[in-house]
Amino acid sequence: MLEHGGRLRAASLRYGIALANWLDLSTGIAPYGWPLPAIPASAWARLPEQQDGLENAARDYYGVSNLLPVAGSQAAIQALPRLVRNVTVGIVSPAYAEHAAAWQREGHKLLEISEGAIERALERLDVLLLVNPNNPTGRRIEPQRLLDWHARLAERGGWLVVDEAFVDCTPEHSLAAFSERPGLIVLRSFGKFFAMAGIRLGFVLAQPALLEQLAELLGPWAISGPSRVVASALLQDHAGQRVQRERLLVDGERLAALLGAQGLTATGGCALFQFCCTPRAAELHEFLATKGILTRLFSSPSSLRFGLPADEAGWQRLQQALALFAKECP
């Protein structure tokens, strides 16, 4: 199993700090949401049914005609490599590590490439996969460049797979509107923007034929009845989405400013996290953890990813801990 952010119980055991006393900035998940709808008893008692409105609500939210709900975009990440055989896959790196692991697991040839190497590598690829905005760097590639790459791949039956887990605050950068084009597959996460990672819900946007293959592979009842009720309501709550988007954008800028004021100028990021490259990443990660603040550490490059604090107390706690690090570990 690959390591991920959010392993709070493991951190609690390692550092001897109770779960309730942690400030978890390790995940890039929105730290606040909004009131949830009541769940009827029938959602618990009956098998889920597709005619309950979830698909329609999601189509409206993403602005598409065809999509497939999945048990978190992770389910699609693991299943997509099983729909093809013996292909060459280029993954723009660094990236969310589960992508590379899934394609390698199915025996495909994997090339980890930089953004600058895509043009040179494209003719050798059957599949180009990238995260946009990137996780963990926050780097964003403009839609037209992505569509140009897709067109070149699609000419010979290739795929462009774009993981848009962090794009909800900037939907103008999404390729959702183009997802019916042959060979274009867009993955969307529900839990990050809506602050509901535990619901385990994501969506695949693509041509109907590919979605049918994926649905057959994943099997029936992939999404629980209660999850479908909650997600349907939130996907239709346009006022709540607007408030959430505005707050996250403001807080993303605040986090970048806070880090910069403490000598940690962000080298990338988006509304949900900031990314800082520093040779002292491991040292700072350890120092913050001893103070009950969990960040996401990366070794290549040496860097930290900071998620958003949930409240003012969290903002002050992070600022004070960073100031203390600068004082005690100059």
XYZ file of C-alpha atoms in Angstrom, residues 190-312:
123
model
C -16.537 14.486 -5.024
C -15.025 14.322 -1.554
C -12.330 17.007 -1.780
C -14.366 20.079 -2.719
C -17.488 18.989 -0.836
C -15.443 18.066 2.274
C -16.766 14.502 2.254
C -13.822 12.215 1.547
C -15.431 9.538 3.696
C -18.379 9.226 1.324
C -16.066 7.546 -1.241
C -17.569 9.010 -4.396
C -16.136 10.139 -7.700
C -17.202 10.367 -11.329
C -15.743 9.285 -14.655
C -16.608 11.495 -17.634
C -16.076 9.818 -21.000
C -17.779 8.313 -24.040
C -20.721 5.985 -23.294
C -18.979 2.870 -24.660
C -16.036 3.248 -22.314
C -18.318 3.995 -19.362
C -20.259 0.808 -20.100
C -17.043 -1.212 -20.047
C -16.037 0.366 -16.770
C -19.443 -0.186 -15.210
C -19.351 -3.852 -16.196
C -15.936 -4.232 -14.610
C -16.865 -2.491 -11.349
C -20.165 -4.293 -10.919
C -23.548 -3.188 -9.532
C -24.284 -0.979 -6.494
C -20.903 0.741 -6.494
C -22.313 3.699 -4.533
C -24.305 3.183 -1.323
C -27.861 4.453 -1.010
C -27.096 6.990 1.758
C -24.140 8.325 -0.230
C -26.355 8.797 -3.266
C -28.896 10.795 -1.236
C -26.305 13.127 0.260
C -24.399 13.645 -2.979
C -27.559 14.352 -4.978
C -28.506 17.131 -2.574
C -25.064 18.758 -2.486
C -24.623 18.608 -6.252
C -27.868 20.587 -6.612
C -27.043 23.141 -3.905
C -25.670 25.869 -6.174
C -25.721 28.532 -3.456
C -23.727 26.319 -1.099
C -21.232 25.521 -3.853
C -20.713 29.213 -4.571
C -20.018 29.989 -0.910
C -17.648 27.014 -0.637
C -15.760 27.976 -3.783
C -15.322 31.596 -2.714
C -14.149 30.636 0.769
C -11.643 28.067 -0.493
C -10.154 30.493 -3.018
C -9.680 33.143 -0.328
C -8.194 30.657 2.128
C -5.853 29.239 -0.501
C -4.395 32.707 -1.027
C -4.221 33.255 2.732
C -2.258 30.032 3.171
C 0.231 31.012 0.466
C 0.702 34.391 2.164
C 1.126 32.841 5.622
C 3.788 30.429 4.385
C 5.596 33.160 2.494
C 5.693 35.369 5.569
C 7.498 32.540 7.381
C 10.096 32.111 4.641
C 8.303 29.225 2.918
C 7.332 30.721 -0.419
C 4.943 28.331 -2.125
C 6.327 26.906 -5.348
C 2.848 25.815 -6.426
C -0.617 25.157 -5.177
C -4.326 25.616 -5.688
C -7.301 26.597 -3.555
C -7.099 23.410 -1.462
C -3.354 23.211 -0.752
C 0.034 24.875 -1.138
C 3.253 23.143 -2.128
C 6.664 24.202 -0.813
C 9.993 22.851 -2.033
C 12.671 23.128 0.641
C 15.765 21.083 1.484
C 14.562 21.173 5.108
C 11.196 19.560 4.338
C 11.787 16.439 6.440
C 13.093 18.489 9.362
C 10.123 20.861 9.270
C 7.650 17.996 8.858
C 9.052 16.316 11.962
C 9.082 19.554 13.974
C 5.457 20.326 13.124
C 4.396 16.762 13.903
C 5.859 17.031 17.399
C 3.557 20.045 17.815
C 0.536 18.071 16.611
C 0.450 19.521 13.083
C 0.449 16.946 10.289
C 1.683 17.880 6.816
C 2.365 15.779 3.726
C 6.057 15.083 3.202
C 7.599 14.266 -0.192
C 11.191 13.196 -0.724
C 11.495 13.794 -4.472
C 11.638 16.703 -4.651
C 12.200 17.526 -0.974
C 8.932 19.282 -0.233
C 5.852 19.689 1.926
C 2.208 20.062 0.994
C 0.043 22.111 3.344
C -3.739 21.802 3.389
C -6.082 24.452 4.797
C -6.783 24.951 8.506
C -10.459 24.598 9.374
C -10.803 27.608 11.676
C -9.047 30.679 13.031
